[in-house]
XYZ file of C-alpha atoms in Angstrom:
622
model
C 62.725 171.026 107.965
C 62.979 168.351 110.670
C 64.131 170.971 113.209
C 61.265 173.300 112.382
C 58.296 170.922 112.540
C 57.699 167.473 114.052
C 57.290 164.710 111.495
C 53.709 164.060 112.655
C 52.721 167.672 111.927
C 54.328 167.582 108.476
C 52.572 164.303 107.719
C 49.225 165.806 108.726
C 49.785 168.817 106.469
C 50.833 166.688 103.492
C 47.847 164.393 103.944
C 45.564 167.343 103.147
C 47.251 168.149 99.803
C 46.140 166.951 96.382
C 48.446 164.696 94.374
C 50.055 167.456 92.328
C 50.840 169.595 95.350
C 52.125 166.563 97.237
C 54.543 165.603 94.462
C 55.748 169.176 94.100
C 56.443 169.328 97.833
C 58.377 166.065 97.565
C 60.810 167.693 95.137
C 61.864 170.286 97.733
C 64.072 168.166 100.021
C 64.738 164.620 101.241
C 62.681 165.085 104.399
C 59.569 166.140 102.502
C 60.201 163.396 99.976
C 60.081 160.752 102.700
C 56.931 162.270 104.231
C 55.267 162.491 100.800
C 56.030 158.834 100.086
C 54.394 157.934 103.378
C 51.367 160.178 102.686
C 50.727 158.452 99.339
C 49.759 155.331 101.243
C 46.855 157.145 102.915
C 45.435 159.447 100.229
C 41.663 159.062 99.746
C 41.882 160.453 96.168
C 44.579 160.144 93.512
C 43.837 162.454 90.564
C 46.614 162.920 87.990
C 45.232 163.660 84.530
C 47.711 166.194 83.191
C 50.477 163.664 82.506
C 50.379 160.099 81.189
C 52.701 157.937 83.304
C 54.250 154.608 82.434
C 53.615 151.630 84.701
C 57.149 151.941 86.115
C 56.507 155.538 87.192
C 52.954 154.963 88.397
C 53.611 151.914 90.566
C 55.607 153.679 93.320
C 53.008 156.447 93.452
C 50.231 153.953 94.135
C 51.409 151.796 97.055
C 48.881 149.590 98.898
C 46.337 152.043 100.261
C 43.161 150.905 102.069
C 41.938 154.530 102.172
C 41.957 155.089 98.387
C 38.406 155.764 97.131
C 38.880 157.804 93.928
C 41.376 157.240 91.093
C 41.614 159.396 87.941
C 44.404 158.819 85.413
C 45.471 159.312 81.812
C 46.345 155.777 80.683
C 47.889 156.637 77.301
C 51.178 154.954 78.307
C 49.740 152.036 80.274
C 49.152 148.457 79.121
C 47.651 145.294 80.628
C 50.574 144.971 83.030
C 49.131 147.939 84.948
C 45.658 146.408 85.459
C 46.492 145.148 88.949
C 47.629 148.673 89.834
C 44.331 150.163 88.603
C 41.783 147.649 89.933
C 41.966 148.253 93.677
C 39.631 146.995 96.394
C 37.789 149.801 98.119
C 37.577 152.112 95.096
C 34.332 154.068 94.780
C 35.283 156.076 91.680
C 37.498 155.147 88.727
C 38.008 157.476 85.749
C 40.521 156.378 83.103
C 41.223 158.280 79.874
C 42.959 156.980 76.736
C 42.814 153.276 77.549
C 43.755 152.345 73.969
C 46.501 149.914 75.008
C 44.506 148.113 77.723
C 42.370 145.079 76.846
C 38.932 144.039 78.094
C 40.619 142.123 80.902
C 40.380 145.372 82.871
C 36.563 145.026 82.972
C 36.846 141.470 84.228
C 39.358 142.453 86.912
C 37.181 145.362 88.073
C 34.204 143.041 88.456
C 36.296 140.626 90.500
C 38.167 143.136 92.676
C 36.193 146.400 92.942
C 32.938 145.275 94.506
C 32.206 148.699 96.024
C 32.698 150.708 92.816
C 30.071 153.463 92.412
C 31.353 155.472 89.427
C 33.201 154.002 86.431
C 34.293 155.939 83.341
C 36.520 154.333 80.688
C 37.555 155.898 77.395
C 38.810 154.072 74.252
C 39.264 150.717 75.989
C 41.059 148.232 73.713
C 41.094 150.646 70.753
C 44.541 149.474 69.606
C 44.355 146.862 66.882
C 44.801 143.340 68.188
C 43.425 143.929 71.688
C 40.314 141.980 72.655
C 37.264 143.160 74.610
C 34.934 140.198 75.113
C 31.285 139.902 76.094
C 32.398 137.828 79.087
C 34.395 140.831 80.333
C 31.271 143.014 80.352
C 29.317 140.215 82.013
C 31.885 139.907 84.791
C 31.837 143.678 85.351
C 28.043 143.858 85.675
C 27.885 140.787 87.905
C 30.670 141.924 90.210
C 30.139 145.689 90.588
C 26.748 145.524 92.271
C 26.951 149.069 93.709
C 27.465 150.979 90.435
C 25.575 154.264 90.213
C 27.206 155.742 87.099
C 28.677 153.783 84.178
C 30.372 155.438 81.199
C 31.972 153.180 78.587
C 33.104 155.303 75.635
C 33.801 152.406 73.287
C 32.236 150.411 70.459
C 29.655 148.031 71.938
C 29.538 145.932 68.772
C 32.440 144.009 70.347
C 29.919 142.724 72.920
C 27.572 141.235 70.305
C 26.155 138.075 71.864
C 22.720 136.365 71.988
C 22.552 137.114 75.722
C 23.512 140.802 75.469
C 20.038 142.080 76.350
C 19.512 139.778 79.321
C 22.969 140.256 80.901
C 21.925 143.761 81.977
C 19.470 142.230 84.452
C 22.505 141.641 86.678
C 23.510 145.332 86.555
C 23.351 147.302 89.783
C 19.842 148.330 90.819
C 21.383 151.657 91.894
C 22.561 152.476 88.349
C 21.203 155.958 87.602
C 23.463 157.047 84.717
C 24.478 155.001 81.651
C 26.637 156.426 78.826
C 27.695 154.282 75.861
C 30.049 155.359 73.086
C 28.347 153.497 70.227
C 25.859 150.655 70.177
C 24.372 149.029 67.039
C 20.630 149.522 66.700
C 19.909 145.779 66.757
C 21.679 145.314 70.093
C 19.991 148.352 71.635
C 16.511 147.261 70.546
C 17.232 143.769 71.889
C 18.109 145.282 75.268
C 15.026 147.528 75.350
C 12.806 144.592 74.366
C 14.200 142.535 77.263
C 13.505 145.424 79.653
C 9.913 145.808 78.425
C 9.299 142.060 78.570
C 10.512 141.923 82.176
C 8.197 144.818 83.133
C 5.198 143.074 81.611
C 5.946 139.800 83.416
C 6.439 141.315 86.860
C 2.721 141.190 87.676
C 2.382 137.412 87.550
C 5.891 135.868 87.653
C 9.140 136.718 89.366
C 11.068 138.496 86.620
C 14.502 140.154 86.626
C 14.544 143.886 87.265
C 16.236 146.073 84.647
C 17.390 149.613 85.416
C 14.927 150.452 88.207
C 16.811 153.669 89.038
C 18.065 154.762 85.601
C 17.602 158.503 85.043
C 20.317 159.421 82.516
C 20.895 157.668 79.182
C 23.464 158.811 76.591
C 23.946 156.793 73.395
C 25.378 156.983 69.888
C 23.433 154.813 67.419
C 23.175 154.092 63.686
C 19.893 155.967 63.230
C 17.532 157.793 65.585
C 14.103 156.435 64.637
C 10.494 156.610 65.807
C 10.722 152.990 66.924
C 13.787 153.715 69.046
C 12.172 156.747 70.725
C 9.035 154.745 71.465
C 11.002 151.795 72.863
C 13.037 154.028 75.190
C 9.908 155.833 76.417
C 8.213 152.544 77.292
C 11.201 150.677 78.722
C 12.711 153.516 80.770
C 9.892 155.574 82.286
C 12.065 157.268 84.947
C 14.451 159.048 82.575
C 15.186 162.694 83.290
C 18.133 162.995 80.869
C 18.059 161.573 77.303
C 20.970 162.159 74.917
C 20.902 160.475 71.492
C 23.269 161.003 68.569
C 23.514 159.325 65.194
C 25.893 159.629 62.234
C 24.286 157.999 59.159
C 26.528 156.610 56.434
C 23.572 156.342 54.014
C 20.472 158.486 53.665
C 17.788 157.129 56.064
C 14.538 155.896 54.557
C 11.099 156.497 56.043
C 11.263 153.409 58.271
C 14.720 154.199 59.660
C 14.320 157.875 60.442
C 12.809 160.217 62.996
C 9.486 161.849 62.127
C 6.938 164.088 63.830
C 5.246 160.973 65.197
C 8.443 159.935 66.965
C 8.840 163.304 68.668
C 5.293 162.987 69.968
C 6.352 159.853 71.901
C 9.041 161.695 73.890
C 8.485 162.217 77.617
C 5.162 160.384 78.151
C 5.614 160.580 81.947
C 6.661 164.254 82.064
C 9.946 163.624 83.915
C 12.502 164.747 81.314
C 14.702 167.711 82.241
C 17.255 167.363 79.428
C 16.763 166.256 75.819
C 19.475 166.057 73.158
C 18.823 164.801 69.616
C 21.835 165.312 67.353
C 22.433 164.146 63.775
C 26.127 164.301 62.969
C 27.346 165.035 59.455
C 30.622 163.217 59.995
C 30.043 160.721 57.170
C 27.155 162.185 55.167
C 25.606 165.629 54.755
C 22.106 164.808 55.934
C 19.490 165.912 58.449
C 16.152 165.007 60.050
C 14.270 165.756 56.829
C 11.010 164.219 58.068
C 10.638 166.535 61.062
C 9.113 169.990 60.726
C 7.624 172.636 63.024
C 4.640 170.426 63.872
C 6.884 167.780 65.441
C 8.710 170.355 67.573
C 5.390 171.879 68.647
C 4.135 168.459 69.748
C 7.368 167.786 71.670
C 7.391 171.223 73.316
C 3.828 170.721 74.484
C 4.813 167.567 76.399
C 8.207 168.835 77.597
C 7.403 172.111 79.332
C 9.660 171.177 82.284
C 12.804 170.957 80.184
C 15.863 172.798 81.485
C 18.232 171.877 78.646
C 17.511 171.349 74.925
C 20.040 170.317 72.257
C 18.859 169.920 68.661
C 21.199 169.244 65.745
C 20.342 168.666 62.102
C 16.672 169.709 62.080
C 16.896 171.385 58.674
C 13.125 171.805 58.111
C 12.362 173.400 61.467
C 11.799 177.159 61.240
C 11.504 179.982 63.748
C 8.023 178.748 64.658
C 9.372 175.495 66.075
C 12.320 177.010 67.922
C 10.141 179.755 69.385
C 7.760 177.095 70.692
C 10.602 175.655 72.785
C 11.637 179.054 74.164
C 8.077 180.031 75.081
C 6.945 176.612 76.395
C 9.945 175.767 78.586
C 9.954 178.479 81.233
C 12.787 176.819 83.166
C 15.125 176.528 80.164
C 18.762 177.309 81.033
C 20.692 175.703 78.186
C 19.827 175.887 74.481
C 21.894 174.370 71.701
C 20.956 174.402 68.015
C 23.337 173.308 65.261
C 22.747 173.402 61.510
C 19.553 175.397 62.040
C 19.362 176.424 58.402
C 15.990 178.196 58.868
C 16.686 179.823 62.253
C 16.553 183.635 61.996
C 16.449 186.679 64.257
C 12.705 186.171 64.798
C 13.445 183.363 67.282
C 14.589 185.989 69.798
C 12.177 188.731 68.702
C 10.309 188.967 72.022
C 12.619 186.973 74.303
C 12.717 189.938 76.685
C 9.023 189.332 77.405
C 9.734 185.794 78.678
C 10.968 184.724 82.092
C 13.869 182.777 80.595
C 17.216 182.778 82.374
C 19.524 181.300 79.720
C 23.084 180.620 80.887
C 24.448 178.455 78.030
C 23.560 179.107 74.372
C 25.092 177.454 71.305
C 23.925 178.415 67.798
C 26.407 176.720 65.479
C 26.064 176.993 61.692
C 22.925 179.139 61.902
C 23.819 181.239 58.875
C 20.644 183.368 58.740
C 21.190 184.755 62.225
C 22.295 188.418 62.171
C 23.380 191.132 64.592
C 19.760 191.966 65.408
C 19.063 188.510 66.827
C 22.182 188.556 69.024
C 21.342 192.035 70.304
C 17.986 190.684 71.479
C 19.593 187.568 72.948
C 21.966 189.785 74.937
C 19.004 190.852 77.073
C 19.728 187.608 78.951
C 22.191 189.063 81.424
C 22.982 185.660 82.964
C 24.659 184.298 79.818
C 27.838 182.476 80.810
C 28.699 180.460 77.667
C 27.912 181.550 74.088
C 28.931 179.625 70.962
C 28.250 181.354 67.614
C 30.544 179.239 65.478
C 30.090 179.741 61.712
C 27.193 182.173 62.052
C 28.636 184.024 59.087
C 26.223 186.946 59.045
C 27.298 188.185 62.476
C 29.476 191.283 62.706
C 30.764 193.963 65.023
C 27.393 195.167 66.311
C 26.622 191.712 67.712
C 29.886 191.706 69.665
C 29.208 195.235 70.882
C 25.982 194.007 72.498
C 27.723 191.003 74.040
C 30.617 193.013 75.491
C 28.388 194.342 78.267
C 27.220 190.952 79.577
C 28.400 190.828 83.209
C 28.730 187.010 83.461
C 29.944 185.981 79.988
C 33.087 183.855 80.376
C 33.264 181.702 77.237
C 32.717 183.199 73.779
C 33.209 181.380 70.457
C 33.121 183.531 67.309
C 34.777 181.151 64.820
C 34.036 181.961 61.201
C 31.981 185.096 61.876
C 32.308 188.365 59.937
C 33.812 190.433 62.755
C 36.648 192.953 62.359
C 39.209 194.519 64.699
C 36.465 196.811 65.994
C 34.831 193.825 67.735
C 38.015 193.185 69.700
C 38.007 196.807 70.793
C 34.482 196.362 72.158
C 35.544 193.212 74.060
C 38.728 194.832 75.361
C 36.845 197.780 76.804
C 33.748 195.805 77.801
C 32.685 194.475 81.184
C 32.362 190.741 80.455
C 34.899 188.653 82.465
C 36.034 186.497 79.531
C 38.214 183.509 80.359
C 38.003 181.841 76.927
C 37.794 183.506 73.501
C 37.913 181.711 70.144
C 38.374 183.702 66.931
C 39.307 180.860 64.595
C 38.734 181.664 60.940
C 37.741 185.324 61.458
C 39.527 186.426 58.310
C 39.032 190.190 58.690
C 41.142 190.397 61.836
C 44.637 191.888 61.722
C 47.525 192.334 64.143
C 45.812 195.428 65.509
C 43.166 193.253 67.163
C 45.764 192.073 69.704
C 46.439 195.568 71.018
C 42.745 196.458 71.057
C 41.736 193.276 72.918
C 44.281 193.635 75.704
C 43.846 197.376 76.204
C 41.195 196.848 78.893
C 40.272 194.638 81.846
C 39.915 191.449 79.784
C 43.685 191.076 80.161
C 43.171 190.143 83.800
C 40.720 187.302 83.146
C 41.518 185.760 79.734
C 43.185 182.343 79.942
C 42.334 180.634 76.627
C 42.759 182.283 73.198
C 42.345 180.806 69.699
C 43.837 182.801 66.796
C 43.923 179.942 64.271
C 43.263 180.339 60.531
C 43.559 184.132 60.522
C 45.778 184.876 57.496
C 46.627 188.462 58.517
C 48.037 187.522 61.942
C 51.841 187.626 61.777
C 54.825 187.359 64.095
C 54.426 191.068 64.857
C 50.983 190.386 66.343
C 52.299 187.608 68.590
C 55.115 189.897 69.744
C 52.464 192.430 70.738
C 50.705 189.646 72.661
C 53.933 188.716 74.459
C 54.482 192.341 75.467
C 51.104 192.460 77.213
C 52.345 189.690 79.567
C 48.868 188.206 79.730
C 49.092 184.894 81.658
C 47.406 182.698 79.043
C 47.096 178.983 79.751
C 46.210 177.985 76.196
C 47.103 179.606 72.873
C 46.144 178.185 69.490
C 47.563 179.612 66.254
C 47.273 176.651 63.906
C 47.225 177.021 60.109
C 48.439 180.619 60.077
C 50.785 181.055 57.092
C 52.611 184.104 58.517
C 53.381 182.732 61.993
C 57.008 181.657 62.319
C 59.982 181.150 64.610
C 59.881 184.726 65.880
C 56.514 184.037 67.528
C 57.923 181.018 69.373
C 60.929 183.031 70.551
C 58.712 185.869 71.779
C 56.474 183.530 73.762
C 59.426 181.588 75.164
C 61.022 184.818 76.359
C 57.869 186.211 77.966
C 58.381 186.480 81.730
C 55.526 186.980 84.178
C 56.030 188.718 87.523
C 59.153 186.905 88.620
C 58.195 183.574 87.056
C 60.237 181.557 84.573
C 60.294 182.153 80.844
C 57.079 181.204 79.050
C 55.806 180.006 82.419
C 52.044 180.359 81.963
C 51.388 178.365 78.784
C 50.145 174.809 79.242
C 49.001 174.363 75.620
C 50.469 175.788 72.411
C 49.155 174.749 68.984
C 51.395 175.683 66.028
C 50.267 172.986 63.601
C 50.810 173.937 59.944
C 52.072 177.447 60.682
C 53.873 178.447 57.500
C 56.933 180.116 59.035
C 57.899 177.485 61.612
C 61.308 175.901 60.913
C 63.447 173.347 62.806
C 65.006 176.303 64.639
C 61.787 176.697 66.665
C 62.194 173.295 68.353
C 65.254 174.596 70.218
C 63.015 176.957 72.184
C 60.940 174.101 73.618
C 63.894 172.733 75.544
C 64.148 173.532 79.239
C 64.085 176.020 80.883
C 61.612 177.494 78.387
C 57.885 176.682 78.587
C 58.246 174.743 81.884
C 54.488 174.171 82.294
C 53.788 173.164 78.684
C 51.829 169.913 78.507
C 50.396 169.970 74.957
C 52.234 171.032 71.818
C 50.828 170.942 68.304
C 53.441 171.013 65.576
C 53.808 169.763 62.014
C 55.273 166.256 62.153
C 57.226 166.631 58.912
C 59.081 169.676 60.282
C 62.149 167.602 61.188
C 61.362 164.116 62.435
C 64.714 163.659 64.181
C 64.437 166.906 66.120
C 60.782 166.327 67.019
C 61.607 162.839 68.302
C 64.533 164.227 70.299
C 62.264 166.834 71.878
C 59.750 164.127 72.760
C 62.454 162.115 74.528
C 63.861 165.088 76.402
C 60.394 166.070 77.668
C 58.589 162.764 78.272
C 55.530 164.412 79.842
C 54.923 166.735 76.887
C 52.053 165.486 74.717
C 52.988 166.240 71.107
C 50.433 166.171 68.298
C 51.984 166.067 64.838
C 49.019 165.046 62.666
C 46.707 168.005 63.187
C 44.569 166.565 65.998
C 42.968 169.017 68.396
C 44.672 169.411 71.756
C 43.545 169.940 75.304
C 41.823 168.298 78.233
C 38.586 170.188 77.696
C 37.750 167.441 75.177
C 37.472 165.023 78.101
C 36.835 166.638 81.423
C 36.886 170.359 82.143
C 35.527 169.879 85.641
C 38.642 168.347 87.128
C 40.144 170.318 89.970
C 43.579 170.607 88.369
C 42.504 172.313 85.154
C 42.921 175.924 86.274
C 45.343 175.134 89.065
C 48.426 177.361 89.026
C 51.827 175.963 89.938
C 55.023 177.920 90.200
C 56.983 175.389 88.204
C 55.799 172.003 86.997
C 59.331 170.941 86.098
C 59.675 169.894 89.742
C 56.752 167.539 89.249
C 58.527 165.906 86.312
C 61.723 165.669 88.337
C 59.979 163.884 91.209
C 58.079 161.516 88.922
C 61.247 160.523 87.145
C 62.822 159.879 90.574
C 66.165 161.169 89.557
C 66.393 159.079 86.395
C 68.681 160.776 83.867
C 66.825 162.371 81.005
C 68.674 161.879 77.732
C 70.515 164.972 76.613
C 69.737 165.460 72.954
C 71.680 168.676 72.559
C 74.017 167.027 70.090
C 71.167 165.842 67.935
C 69.472 169.225 68.133
C 72.688 170.945 67.098
C 72.954 168.668 64.072
């Protein structure tokens, strides 16, 4: 390598690579390794979300670097000892996932060190029992990071309960335009909004602190969405263009702690909203916005004609009249999401072809009165890119036939619908460039659906497939899938009683165009598959499934063998308790998500820096 290119040229080339490509190049030879180590000290961005590194592995990859502006990491294996490695002067963007083992001291350190931070996103900070996140930590962050433009703290704000909570936000950056909070108690939120309103009223005759002068996006999870809350937000934050509220009641709301038609009438008094999301989760209690009917939606639609995105969940008394008002009032609507629309029927889309709508994203979850006729009319929107019809149980093959001709449809979710193998034939021979297809719980499907689906051009585009909870899918069906040699990135087959070891062997043996065995799969979910035995764990050892990063498997299968597999593949995230897998739960926009590498084992080799990986063959044999 040295004889072919001058070191300066190689260094220039490596400096233009992303982190993954740089580390893969470093595994090629000693010369590239030395150049890569040097290039790490000058990278402007360090994005590595596909693996969770320990502090010992991360530290040499993050040497002192005055050019570093963006840092994105999975912190699942990091603790407080890594805080100094994460809080770096000069950072403009910091995105950290799975910060369960890191305490609130990180916030304090960021406020002290990262004065130029513009974007901060933290997930699950201090979630592990015993870790402390104090109000003083939040105070230090807001006081120190005076340039923040976007702040996302996906954590429980009740840990910041303090008499001064409302007033501390006066020290937040005046440039803050986006604020996302995981959960905040209603009392604390109302205290904050009251402080904002009070400051606005005092500005005319005294010098008062300025709260959120630039805030345009607000996303919150609260105890209850109420009329009082909607009114307070509308008064305190007049510049909002994006409002996202979600609640999850643990008791049935009474009239004073619920949303009514009067509350909806208070939304968007200044006409600036572009996105509105009001969602009532049924996580703890089967409930809904029982005090809102069509009149409330009509009043909201009349004041929100400029909306581009509408998400409504749990409006059980709203009928076609209300939903049609949104479609016909909001001429610029691109995204529509309705969940638990128990009175939504085909009439909502009866004359949608007569509108100027250009819908690109539509989600109609748990709308059980919707039939094939409604979807056929919706399919007149030729720009549809994402369609979620989860648990619309009256939908069948004719609906899919209409959708199969959509020229831009890439993501289709049909979980729990009444489709048969014929629907997969329509999709296989259709023209839609599907990249993601979910068929979870479609109980009429059989092994034949595999052959029908991959008989046409969809084989060239499909990357994500969910075949979970389909009792008729067997090992024979997965063998048919392996024979198609479709380069899937993600395959889910959880809770299928007839899927067993033969399926794992077929997938492990699948070879794609000169690649290694099982080389395309990054995620494989086999949780609670009835035929999986300890024998299957042998096939997850190298060299099989070299790019696998997420594996779902039943934890009780054989604890010793599962633990041995975890030690032999330290960068493989194993889920043994039935949790859902995949990065799409966090951030599907990252540049690595659809990135194709020849062999990610080299990445592991470089990260481990030649450290011996324990050979558990003896244990596996036992």
